[in-house]
Amino acid sequence: MTKIIIIGGGVSGLTAGIYAQQAGFQSSIYERNALPGGLLAYWQRQSCLLDNCVHWLTGTNNRTMLYQLWENVGVLSKDLPVYQQPYFMQVEHSGETLHLWRDLSRLRTDMLRLSPSEAPMIEEFIHLVTIYQGTVVVANKPIEQYTLWQKIKLLFAMRKIGKVHRKYAKMSIADYAAQFRHPLIQKFLTTYFPVHYNISSLFFVFGMFTSGNADLPAGGSRGMGERMVSRYESLGGKMHTGWEAERIEIKGDRAVGVRFSNGQMVEADYVVIACDLHHAITQLLPKEHWDAYMQEHYVDHPEKYPTYSSVNLFYKVNHLTHMVPEARILDLNALEINGKRIPTAFVKHFNYEPSFAPADTTILQVLLTQYDDDSAYWQQLRATDYPAYSAAKKQVADAVAEALEATFPELTDSLTLLDICTPATNERYCHAYRGAYMSFILTPYNEKNSHNGRVKGLRNVYLAGQWLQAPGGLPNAAVTGKFAIQRLVHDAKP
């Protein structure tokens, strides 16, 4: 039986493994950590489950191609509960509040109440989000395997979005928000996503959420990961944890196997690289197999392709919260990281998942957006002065706790810090490029390029993972895992 080695047991690797088994191959996934999942991360602290990944999952609408993929790999099913938040987030400014409601008519009413003089801009905003509700995420097969007629049908389905995208793709979130005069609407638009994202990214996410296509599957990251592993192993796939790949063994134009840090070399007919792409090209592949995409993004012009990450804090509240919204922008008073003031953070609770915490308690997660220079700061600090790294984390945790207590008096003397992770954590556990948990930021100044999923000069090596197409995330990880096997199957035909 044809043997496939998959390097990396995250979402892309697990998806590739499931589709490989269904295609009749014998696959083995090799994961460096003790648990599979990659950036689909969760862990326990003080009887609490800390979910560090899933805030929403694109593809929960059962009429979409992406839903069919998630269903096939075990993430979603008709019997699995899916939680639909009534709003994406809450924002406050000078005593006024605005929610990004799932119900767009309610959002429209609230925005017009805040700033009736800006009615034309508000109406256009609601209209644009409505258009993006129709976004088609291609998840059935790679575009190069589409027939001409299938490509025409896809373009027709996306025609309205294409027209809007041509108009707004070169406009940043910051520039779009500046067209509004009301400060709360500006804050609403600029405090969740990096402000140098192009505005189309925001329209997309809001469109997915308001169309019921970005919800929370039961069990969060743990449930999602466990269901994928169970699905993979039920199909006969072999999972190996604690195996770190060191290099791909190559003869001529083919890989013959993978050598691991334990000294063992495992032979294979095909190799799927489903780990971080930067780690793959700098550690696993000789330079002669780097292609133009890799060279452009990582060597020649990395400044054109920024990323972002976050400092994530988890607190336990010794009672069930009543004042803290499900998702809220939190104002911070005097917090600096890497010499820069951090004005806001994103806070959410997990009360919709009662199994995450002991009875009558609440887990809060707070995210502070970090950029490439911040990631470098955290990684350098941890590598050169660990006591200073720990002190910096404590300073952040204390400032955030102070802001939480000031904003929500019910939290006073009720908070216990469970854990704090930085971009250095992502890099250490997942080899994540720049400590990022998403792929490259889509700015107005760079083109959205996708990788073809193949390795230059090697006939039997394929790539999967979110770094193949910006802006990454769980859907792109899963889609590229599926596509890697579909390309392999196509190439394996006599």
mmCIF file of C-alpha atoms in Angstrom, residues 357-489:
data_model
loop_
_atom_site.group_PDB
_atom_site.id
_atom_site.type_symbol
_atom_site.label_atom_id
_atom_site.label_comp_id
_atom_site.label_asym_id
_atom_site.label_seq_id
_atom_site.Cartn_x
_atom_site.Cartn_y
_atom_site.Cartn_z
ATOM 1 C CA ALA A 357 -14.608 25.670 34.413
ATOM 2 C CA PRO A 358 -15.660 24.392 37.845
ATOM 3 C CA ALA A 359 -19.274 25.040 38.806
ATOM 4 C CA ASP A 360 -20.176 28.648 39.624
ATOM 5 C CA THR A 361 -16.969 30.083 38.193
ATOM 6 C CA THR A 362 -16.114 31.878 34.949
ATOM 7 C CA ILE A 363 -13.054 31.880 32.701
ATOM 8 C CA LEU A 364 -12.125 35.164 31.044
ATOM 9 C CA GLN A 365 -9.771 35.432 28.099
ATOM 10 C CA VAL A 366 -8.143 38.744 27.200
ATOM 11 C CA LEU A 367 -6.277 39.273 23.911
ATOM 12 C CA LEU A 368 -3.834 42.109 23.250
ATOM 13 C CA THR A 369 -2.959 42.532 19.571
ATOM 14 C CA GLN A 370 0.768 42.355 18.809
ATOM 15 C CA TYR A 371 2.662 43.031 15.592
ATOM 16 C CA ASP A 372 5.945 41.834 14.125
ATOM 17 C CA ASP A 373 8.193 44.116 16.168
ATOM 18 C CA ASP A 374 6.299 43.133 19.324
ATOM 19 C CA SER A 375 6.747 39.465 18.520
ATOM 20 C CA ALA A 376 10.468 40.026 18.073
ATOM 21 C CA TYR A 377 10.537 41.847 21.423
ATOM 22 C CA TRP A 378 8.907 38.933 23.285
ATOM 23 C CA GLN A 379 11.074 36.295 21.621
ATOM 24 C CA GLN A 380 14.280 38.223 22.235
ATOM 25 C CA LEU A 381 13.348 38.939 25.851
ATOM 26 C CA ARG A 382 12.554 35.320 26.575
ATOM 27 C CA ALA A 383 15.755 34.102 24.910
ATOM 28 C CA THR A 384 18.109 36.554 26.614
ATOM 29 C CA ASP A 385 16.581 37.432 29.992
ATOM 30 C CA TYR A 386 13.926 35.030 31.226
ATOM 31 C CA PRO A 387 13.394 36.808 34.577
ATOM 32 C CA ALA A 388 12.713 40.044 32.684
ATOM 33 C CA TYR A 389 10.347 38.127 30.381
ATOM 34 C CA SER A 390 8.416 36.825 33.382
ATOM 35 C CA ALA A 391 8.351 40.299 34.939
ATOM 36 C CA ALA A 392 7.029 41.804 31.701
ATOM 37 C CA LYS A 393 4.240 39.235 31.594
ATOM 38 C CA LYS A 394 3.320 39.997 35.205
ATOM 39 C CA GLN A 395 3.214 43.712 34.471
ATOM 40 C CA VAL A 396 0.798 43.068 31.616
ATOM 41 C CA ALA A 397 -1.356 40.756 33.730
ATOM 42 C CA ASP A 398 -1.575 43.285 36.571
ATOM 43 C CA ALA A 399 -2.545 46.134 34.223
ATOM 44 C CA VAL A 400 -5.222 44.037 32.539
ATOM 45 C CA ALA A 401 -6.643 42.870 35.872
ATOM 46 C CA GLU A 402 -6.807 46.497 37.030
ATOM 47 C CA ALA A 403 -8.730 47.449 33.867
ATOM 48 C CA LEU A 404 -11.116 44.517 34.269
ATOM 49 C CA GLU A 405 -11.901 45.463 37.861
ATOM 50 C CA ALA A 406 -12.341 49.124 36.992
ATOM 51 C CA THR A 407 -14.709 48.296 34.123
ATOM 52 C CA PHE A 408 -16.633 45.523 35.869
ATOM 53 C CA PRO A 409 -16.803 46.148 39.650
ATOM 54 C CA GLU A 410 -18.178 42.635 40.254
ATOM 55 C CA LEU A 411 -14.677 41.335 39.424
ATOM 56 C CA THR A 412 -12.972 43.209 42.277
ATOM 57 C CA ASP A 413 -10.932 40.779 44.390
ATOM 58 C CA SER A 414 -12.405 37.902 42.362
ATOM 59 C CA LEU A 415 -9.730 37.342 39.697
ATOM 60 C CA THR A 416 -7.032 34.665 39.655
ATOM 61 C CA LEU A 417 -4.518 34.677 36.806
ATOM 62 C CA LEU A 418 -4.451 31.201 35.273
ATOM 63 C CA ASP A 419 -1.914 31.714 32.503
ATOM 64 C CA ILE A 420 -0.449 34.189 30.036
ATOM 65 C CA CYS A 421 1.081 33.347 26.672
ATOM 66 C CA THR A 422 2.914 35.559 24.223
ATOM 67 C CA PRO A 423 3.998 35.293 20.568
ATOM 68 C CA ALA A 424 7.103 33.562 21.920
ATOM 69 C CA THR A 425 4.822 30.781 23.152
ATOM 70 C CA ASN A 426 3.432 30.191 19.660
ATOM 71 C CA GLU A 427 6.929 30.106 18.210
ATOM 72 C CA ARG A 428 8.210 27.724 20.884
ATOM 73 C CA TYR A 429 5.433 25.159 20.635
ATOM 74 C CA CYS A 430 4.489 25.401 16.956
ATOM 75 C CA HIS A 431 7.525 26.989 15.246
ATOM 76 C CA ALA A 432 5.014 29.688 14.278
ATOM 77 C CA TYR A 433 6.589 32.288 12.001
ATOM 78 C CA ARG A 434 6.953 35.550 13.972
ATOM 79 C CA GLY A 435 4.828 33.941 16.687
ATOM 80 C CA ALA A 436 1.731 34.540 14.565
ATOM 81 C CA TYR A 437 -1.454 32.509 14.865
ATOM 82 C CA MET A 438 -2.787 33.718 11.507
ATOM 83 C CA SER A 439 -1.085 33.984 8.148
ATOM 84 C CA PHE A 440 -0.024 37.189 6.380
ATOM 85 C CA ILE A 441 -2.114 40.330 6.820
ATOM 86 C CA LEU A 442 -3.949 41.396 3.684
ATOM 87 C CA THR A 443 -3.030 45.047 3.415
ATOM 88 C CA PRO A 444 -3.906 47.543 0.665
ATOM 89 C CA TYR A 445 -0.282 47.399 -0.410
ATOM 90 C CA ASN A 446 0.238 43.713 -1.125
ATOM 91 C CA GLU A 447 -1.402 41.273 -3.483
ATOM 92 C CA LYS A 448 -3.287 38.221 -2.261
ATOM 93 C CA ASN A 449 -1.058 35.442 -3.533
ATOM 94 C CA SER A 450 -1.744 31.757 -3.045
ATOM 95 C CA HIS A 451 0.826 28.989 -3.180
ATOM 96 C CA ASN A 452 0.240 26.081 -5.559
ATOM 97 C CA GLY A 453 0.862 23.519 -2.814
ATOM 98 C CA ARG A 454 3.788 21.851 -4.531
ATOM 99 C CA VAL A 455 7.529 21.825 -3.823
ATOM 100 C CA LYS A 456 9.814 22.945 -6.617
ATOM 101 C CA GLY A 457 11.894 20.111 -8.009
ATOM 102 C CA LEU A 458 10.253 17.330 -5.964
ATOM 103 C CA ARG A 459 7.616 15.184 -7.635
ATOM 104 C CA ASN A 460 6.195 13.573 -4.499
ATOM 105 C CA VAL A 461 6.182 16.317 -1.844
ATOM 106 C CA TYR A 462 3.155 18.522 -1.161
ATOM 107 C CA LEU A 463 2.449 21.460 1.100
ATOM 108 C CA ALA A 464 -0.508 22.202 3.375
ATOM 109 C CA GLY A 465 -1.207 24.866 5.971
ATOM 110 C CA GLN A 466 -2.556 28.346 6.470
ATOM 111 C CA TRP A 467 0.596 30.045 5.173
ATOM 112 C CA LEU A 468 -0.222 28.965 1.626
ATOM 113 C CA GLN A 469 -2.941 31.591 1.335
ATOM 114 C CA ALA A 470 -3.561 34.719 3.366
ATOM 115 C CA PRO A 471 -5.064 35.513 5.769
ATOM 116 C CA GLY A 472 -4.849 31.913 6.945
ATOM 117 C CA GLY A 473 -6.876 30.594 9.857
ATOM 118 C CA LEU A 474 -8.574 27.260 10.455
ATOM 119 C CA PRO A 475 -10.532 27.137 7.167
ATOM 120 C CA ASN A 476 -7.438 27.685 5.035
ATOM 121 C CA ALA A 477 -5.533 25.116 7.090
ATOM 122 C CA ALA A 478 -8.220 22.498 6.475
ATOM 123 C CA VAL A 479 -8.771 23.381 2.818
ATOM 124 C CA THR A 480 -5.073 23.176 1.957
ATOM 125 C CA GLY A 481 -4.812 19.827 3.762
ATOM 126 C CA LYS A 482 -7.596 18.464 1.587
ATOM 127 C CA PHE A 483 -6.140 20.020 -1.557
ATOM 128 C CA ALA A 484 -2.720 18.468 -0.883
ATOM 129 C CA ILE A 485 -4.221 14.985 -1.078
ATOM 130 C CA GLN A 486 -6.335 15.842 -4.109
ATOM 131 C CA ARG A 487 -3.198 17.010 -5.918
ATOM 132 C CA LEU A 488 -1.394 13.865 -4.831
ATOM 133 C CA VAL A 489 -4.237 11.656 -6.080
#
